XYZ file of C-alpha atoms in Angstrom:
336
model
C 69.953 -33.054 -191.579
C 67.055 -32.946 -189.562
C 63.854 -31.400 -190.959
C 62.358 -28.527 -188.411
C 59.054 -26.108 -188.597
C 59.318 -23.062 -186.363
C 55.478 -22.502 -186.519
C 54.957 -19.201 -186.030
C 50.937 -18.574 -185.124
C 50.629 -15.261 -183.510
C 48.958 -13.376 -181.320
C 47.606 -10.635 -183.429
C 49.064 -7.029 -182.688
C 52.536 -8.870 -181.097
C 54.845 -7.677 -183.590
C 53.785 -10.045 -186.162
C 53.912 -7.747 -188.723
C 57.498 -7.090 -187.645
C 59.159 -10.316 -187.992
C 57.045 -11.441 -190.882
C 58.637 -8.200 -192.784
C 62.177 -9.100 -191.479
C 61.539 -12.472 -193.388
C 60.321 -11.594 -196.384
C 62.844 -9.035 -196.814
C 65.660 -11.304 -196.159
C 64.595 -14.367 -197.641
C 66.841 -15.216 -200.228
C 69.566 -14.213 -197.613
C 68.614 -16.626 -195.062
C 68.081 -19.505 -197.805
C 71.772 -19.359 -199.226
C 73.174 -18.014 -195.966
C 71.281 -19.859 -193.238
C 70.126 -22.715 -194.560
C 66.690 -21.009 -193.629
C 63.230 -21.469 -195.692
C 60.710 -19.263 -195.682
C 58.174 -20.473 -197.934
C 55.893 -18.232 -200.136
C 56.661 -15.450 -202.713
C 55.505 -12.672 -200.024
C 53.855 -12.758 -196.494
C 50.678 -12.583 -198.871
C 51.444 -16.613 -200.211
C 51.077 -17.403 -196.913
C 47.859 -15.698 -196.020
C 46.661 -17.506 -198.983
C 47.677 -21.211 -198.205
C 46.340 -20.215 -194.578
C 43.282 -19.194 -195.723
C 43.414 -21.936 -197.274
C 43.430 -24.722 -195.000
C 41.313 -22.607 -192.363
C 39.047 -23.379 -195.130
C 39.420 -27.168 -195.956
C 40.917 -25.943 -199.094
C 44.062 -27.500 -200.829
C 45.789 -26.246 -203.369
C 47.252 -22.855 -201.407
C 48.520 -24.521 -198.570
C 49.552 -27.966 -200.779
C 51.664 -25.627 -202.781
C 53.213 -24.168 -199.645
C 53.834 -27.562 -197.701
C 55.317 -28.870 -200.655
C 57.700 -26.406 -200.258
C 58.429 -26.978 -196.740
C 59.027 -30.614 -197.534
C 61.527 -30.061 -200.337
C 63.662 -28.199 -198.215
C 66.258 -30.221 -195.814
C 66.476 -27.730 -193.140
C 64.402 -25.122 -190.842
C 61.683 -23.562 -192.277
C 59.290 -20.857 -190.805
C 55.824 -20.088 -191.397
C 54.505 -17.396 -189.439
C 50.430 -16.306 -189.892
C 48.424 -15.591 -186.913
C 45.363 -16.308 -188.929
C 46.270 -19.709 -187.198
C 46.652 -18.527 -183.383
C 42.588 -19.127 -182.969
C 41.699 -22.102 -185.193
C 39.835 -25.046 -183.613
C 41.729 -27.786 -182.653
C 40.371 -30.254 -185.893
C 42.429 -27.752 -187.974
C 45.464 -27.368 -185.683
C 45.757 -31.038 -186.096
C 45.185 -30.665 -190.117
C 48.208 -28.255 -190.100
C 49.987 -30.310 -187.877
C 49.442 -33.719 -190.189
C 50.791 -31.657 -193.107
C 54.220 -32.094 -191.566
C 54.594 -35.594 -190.258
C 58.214 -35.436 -190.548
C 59.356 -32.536 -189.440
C 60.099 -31.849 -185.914
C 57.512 -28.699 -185.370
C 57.885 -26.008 -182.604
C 55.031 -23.741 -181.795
C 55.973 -19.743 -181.157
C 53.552 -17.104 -179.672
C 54.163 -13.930 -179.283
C 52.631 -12.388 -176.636
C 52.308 -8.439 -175.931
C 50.651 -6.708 -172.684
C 47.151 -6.892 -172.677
C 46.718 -2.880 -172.555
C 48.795 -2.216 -175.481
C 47.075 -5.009 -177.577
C 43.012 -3.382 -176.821
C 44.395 -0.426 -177.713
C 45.880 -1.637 -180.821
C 43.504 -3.966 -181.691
C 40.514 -1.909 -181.246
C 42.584 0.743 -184.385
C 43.160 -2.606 -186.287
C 39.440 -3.739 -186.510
C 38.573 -0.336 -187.301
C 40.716 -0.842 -189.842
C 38.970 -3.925 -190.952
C 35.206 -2.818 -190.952
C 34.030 -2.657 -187.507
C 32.101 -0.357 -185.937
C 32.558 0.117 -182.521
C 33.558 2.430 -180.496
C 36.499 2.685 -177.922
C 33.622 2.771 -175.380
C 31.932 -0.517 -176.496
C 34.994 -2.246 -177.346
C 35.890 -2.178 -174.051
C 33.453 -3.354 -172.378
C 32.680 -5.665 -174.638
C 36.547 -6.957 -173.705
C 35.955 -6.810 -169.901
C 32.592 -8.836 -170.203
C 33.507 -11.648 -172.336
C 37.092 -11.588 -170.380
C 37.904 -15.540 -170.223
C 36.636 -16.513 -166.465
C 34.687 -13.896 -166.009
C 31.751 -13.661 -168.422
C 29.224 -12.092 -167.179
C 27.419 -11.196 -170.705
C 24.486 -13.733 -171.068
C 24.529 -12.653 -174.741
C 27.977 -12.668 -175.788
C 28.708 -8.895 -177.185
C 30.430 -9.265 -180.371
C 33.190 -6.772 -180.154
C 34.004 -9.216 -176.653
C 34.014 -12.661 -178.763
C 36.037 -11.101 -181.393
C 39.050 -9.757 -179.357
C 38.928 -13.137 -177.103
C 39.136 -15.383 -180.172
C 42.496 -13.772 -181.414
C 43.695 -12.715 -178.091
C 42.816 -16.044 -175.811
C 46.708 -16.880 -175.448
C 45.981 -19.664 -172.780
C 43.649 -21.095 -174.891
C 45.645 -20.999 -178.078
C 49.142 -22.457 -176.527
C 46.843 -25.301 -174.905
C 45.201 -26.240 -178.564
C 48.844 -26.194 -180.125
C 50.394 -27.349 -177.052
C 48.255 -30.830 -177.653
C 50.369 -31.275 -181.061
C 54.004 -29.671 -180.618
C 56.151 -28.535 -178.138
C 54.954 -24.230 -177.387
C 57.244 -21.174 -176.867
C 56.021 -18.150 -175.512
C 57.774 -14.965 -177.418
C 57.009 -11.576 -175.011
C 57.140 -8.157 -176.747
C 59.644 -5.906 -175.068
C 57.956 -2.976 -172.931
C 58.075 0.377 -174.361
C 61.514 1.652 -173.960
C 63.316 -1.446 -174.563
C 65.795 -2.168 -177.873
C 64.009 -1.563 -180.924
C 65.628 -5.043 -181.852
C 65.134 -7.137 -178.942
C 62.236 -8.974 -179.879
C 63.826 -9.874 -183.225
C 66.916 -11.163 -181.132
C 64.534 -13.185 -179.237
C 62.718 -14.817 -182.371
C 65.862 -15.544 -184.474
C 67.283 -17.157 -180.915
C 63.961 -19.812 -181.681
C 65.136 -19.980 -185.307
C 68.889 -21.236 -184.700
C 70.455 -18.367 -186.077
C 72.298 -14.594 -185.041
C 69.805 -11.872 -185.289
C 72.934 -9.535 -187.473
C 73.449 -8.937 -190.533
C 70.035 -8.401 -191.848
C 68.555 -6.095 -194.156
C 65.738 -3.361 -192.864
C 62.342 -4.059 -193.693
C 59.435 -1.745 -194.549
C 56.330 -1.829 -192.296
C 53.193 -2.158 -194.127
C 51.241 -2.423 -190.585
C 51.140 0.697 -189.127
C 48.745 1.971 -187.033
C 46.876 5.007 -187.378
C 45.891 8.029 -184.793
C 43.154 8.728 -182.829
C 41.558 10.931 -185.425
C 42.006 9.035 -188.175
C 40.330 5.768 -186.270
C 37.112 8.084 -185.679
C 37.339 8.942 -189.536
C 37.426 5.283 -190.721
C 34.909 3.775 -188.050
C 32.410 6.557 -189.594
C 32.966 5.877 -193.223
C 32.564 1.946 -192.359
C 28.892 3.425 -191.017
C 28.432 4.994 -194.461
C 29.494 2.129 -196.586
C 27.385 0.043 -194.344
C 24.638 2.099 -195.414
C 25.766 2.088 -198.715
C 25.507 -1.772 -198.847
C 29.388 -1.826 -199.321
C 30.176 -3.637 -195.817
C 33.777 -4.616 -195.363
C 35.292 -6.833 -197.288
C 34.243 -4.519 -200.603
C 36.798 -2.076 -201.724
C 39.948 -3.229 -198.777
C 42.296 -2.558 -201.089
C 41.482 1.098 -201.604
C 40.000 1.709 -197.513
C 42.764 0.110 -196.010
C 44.987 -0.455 -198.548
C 45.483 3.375 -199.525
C 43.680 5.328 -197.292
C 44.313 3.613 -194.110
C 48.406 2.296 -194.439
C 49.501 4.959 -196.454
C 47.298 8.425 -196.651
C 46.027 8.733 -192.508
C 49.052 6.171 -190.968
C 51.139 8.652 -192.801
C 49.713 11.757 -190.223
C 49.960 9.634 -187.488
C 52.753 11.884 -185.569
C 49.928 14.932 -186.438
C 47.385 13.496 -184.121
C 47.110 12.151 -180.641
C 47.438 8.693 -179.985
C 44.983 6.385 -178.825
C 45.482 6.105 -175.221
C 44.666 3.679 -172.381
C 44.816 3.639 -168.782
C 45.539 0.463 -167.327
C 41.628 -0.948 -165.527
C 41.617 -3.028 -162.590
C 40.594 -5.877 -163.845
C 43.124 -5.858 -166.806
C 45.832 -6.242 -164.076
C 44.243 -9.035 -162.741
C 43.851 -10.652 -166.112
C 47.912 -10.491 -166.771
C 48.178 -12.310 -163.707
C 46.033 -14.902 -164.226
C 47.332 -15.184 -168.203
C 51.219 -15.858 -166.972
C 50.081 -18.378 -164.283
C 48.113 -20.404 -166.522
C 50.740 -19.936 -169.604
C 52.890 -21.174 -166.779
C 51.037 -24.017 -165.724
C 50.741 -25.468 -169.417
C 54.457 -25.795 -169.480
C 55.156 -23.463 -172.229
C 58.803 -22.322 -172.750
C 59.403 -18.700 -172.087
C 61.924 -16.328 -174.701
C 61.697 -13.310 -172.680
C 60.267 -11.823 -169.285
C 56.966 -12.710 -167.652
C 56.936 -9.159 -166.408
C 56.743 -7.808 -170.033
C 53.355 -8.970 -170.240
C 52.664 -6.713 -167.015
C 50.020 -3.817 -168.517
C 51.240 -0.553 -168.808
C 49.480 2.871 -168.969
C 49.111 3.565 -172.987
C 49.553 7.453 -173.579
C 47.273 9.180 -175.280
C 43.673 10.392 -175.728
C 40.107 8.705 -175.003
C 38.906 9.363 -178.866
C 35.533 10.123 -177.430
C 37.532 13.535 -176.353
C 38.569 14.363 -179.434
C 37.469 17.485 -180.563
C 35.172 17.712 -183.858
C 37.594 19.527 -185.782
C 40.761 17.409 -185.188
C 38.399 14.955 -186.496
C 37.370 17.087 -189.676
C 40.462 17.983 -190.095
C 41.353 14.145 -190.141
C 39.076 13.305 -192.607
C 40.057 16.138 -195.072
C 43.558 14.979 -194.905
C 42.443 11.369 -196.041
C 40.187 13.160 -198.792
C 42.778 15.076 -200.529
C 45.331 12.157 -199.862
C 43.250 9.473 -200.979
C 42.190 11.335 -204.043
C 45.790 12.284 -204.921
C 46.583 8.439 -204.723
C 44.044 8.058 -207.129
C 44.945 10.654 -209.521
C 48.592 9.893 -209.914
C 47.289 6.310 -210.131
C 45.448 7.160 -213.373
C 48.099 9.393 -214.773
């Protein structure tokens, strides 16, 4: 039996979260069933041994290759901490596996839905900007067009995760690349699972539901957390102190969980975003990726909802009252 690695490497906020919960909670399944490894104890193993070799380091990512090798069949790894890395380290990954036939997969979501879901998710992770900045941060960095002579930060930061040409040309120099698209909104709940188990080998029935630990969180709730990150900034607790209780509790479980209380973060689609999608499925084209999917997925769509900067100041108090009281009952029950 051949050995096979369906590399799985991203692109952040394109359903990642998703499919990596779909494994995990059907791994024993698709082991004994499927002849299908996915290596790790929990999608957090794999952070690990990818932190690990973004690092140089060894013994996470040893432990989880050694896996891989034991096993006959397909295996899967799928961490978009790898989507951006630098081509010395794509090949280190790559070298890990020198006999296993490895296939690349990116999954690739509108550019409008991803800024507006990115810009929730770095929030999320100790930034500071707002929607404003973000933005146009995004449009002035925008690969081609970079007009910054200073790049702005927020700018680098999306393009490194969300370059997709960029990242199927460094993988596409080592193993053969598939493009994944996200389904519009409106489409199958399922359909981009169907499309990623079609890249494993195997029917996309008969497995069990997964809990999302990824969700996003409202409008509200981002203004709430972008201002506390300012306060712990102050407080000379910058991000990465305390993640486990700031986005661990009060993020993914006390404000996601009020998410259908307050308005969405919304996005009309800009000018220049259009072009962008354009230019992104001609030069995906070009590099001779394989498609799973529709070009015209990745065609940007209008994201409903609210500029935050409109929000008013007590939907915003209100937010972070909510996350107060919720956060503290976490805590209380905790130490019960």
């Amino acid at each position: 039996m051949s050995r096979r690695l369906v590399l799985h490497v991203g692109a952040m906020k394109s359903g990642t979260s998703f499919i990596q919960s779909r494994l995990f909670a059907n791994k024993r399944m698709l082991l004994t069933e499927r002849d299908i490894l996915v290596p790790g104890m929990n999608w957090l193993s794999q952070v690990m041994a990818a932190r690990d070799v973004l690092g140089s380091g060894e013994q996470q990512w040893a432990k989880m290759a050694g896996k891989v090798h034991a096993h006959e069949g397909t295996s899967v790894i799928s961490m978009e901490y790898l989507g951006p890395v630098r081509p010395v380290v794509a090949q280190r990954v790559a070298a890990t596996f020198p006999d296993h036939a490895i296939e690349v997969v990116v999954t690739a979501r509108d550019l409008n839905r991803t800024i507006a879901a990115m810009w929730q998710e770095t929030v999320q992770n100790g930034r500071t900007w707002t929607f404003a900045d973000y933005l146009a941060g995004i449009e002035a960095w925008r690969p081609g067009h970079r007009d910054a002579i200073e790049p702005p930060e927020a700018g680098r930061t999306f393009w490194r995760q969300q370059n997709l040409v960029r990242i199927a040309r460094t993988w596409g120099e080592l193993a053969p690349v598939t493009v994944v698209t996200v389904p519009p909104p409106g489409a199958p709940r399922e359909l981009l699972w169907e499309r990623f188990c079609s890249l494993l080998g195997t029917a996309p029935t008969g497995f069990a539901p997964a809990r999302m630990d990824n969700e996003s969180v409202g409008a509200a709730s981002t203004l709430v957390i972008r201002r506390l990150n300012e306060l712990l900034n102050e407080a000379g607790l910058p991000f990465p102190e305390g993640t486990d209780l700031r986005k661990g509790v009060l993020a993914k479980q006390v404000l996601a969980a009020r998410k259908s209380a307050e308005p969405a973060i919304g996005l009309p689609v800009a000018p220049w975003v259009v072009a962008h999608a354009a230019h992104l499925v001609s030069a995906l084209s070009e590099a001779g990726v394989s498609l799973v999917g529709s070009w015209d997925d990745l065609t940007p769509v209008d994201v409903p909802g609210v500029d935050p900067a409109s929000l008013d100041s007590a939907e915003v108090l209100d937010a972070a009252i909510a996350g107060l009281a919720g956060f503290l009952a976490a805590q209380i029950r905790e130490s019960a």
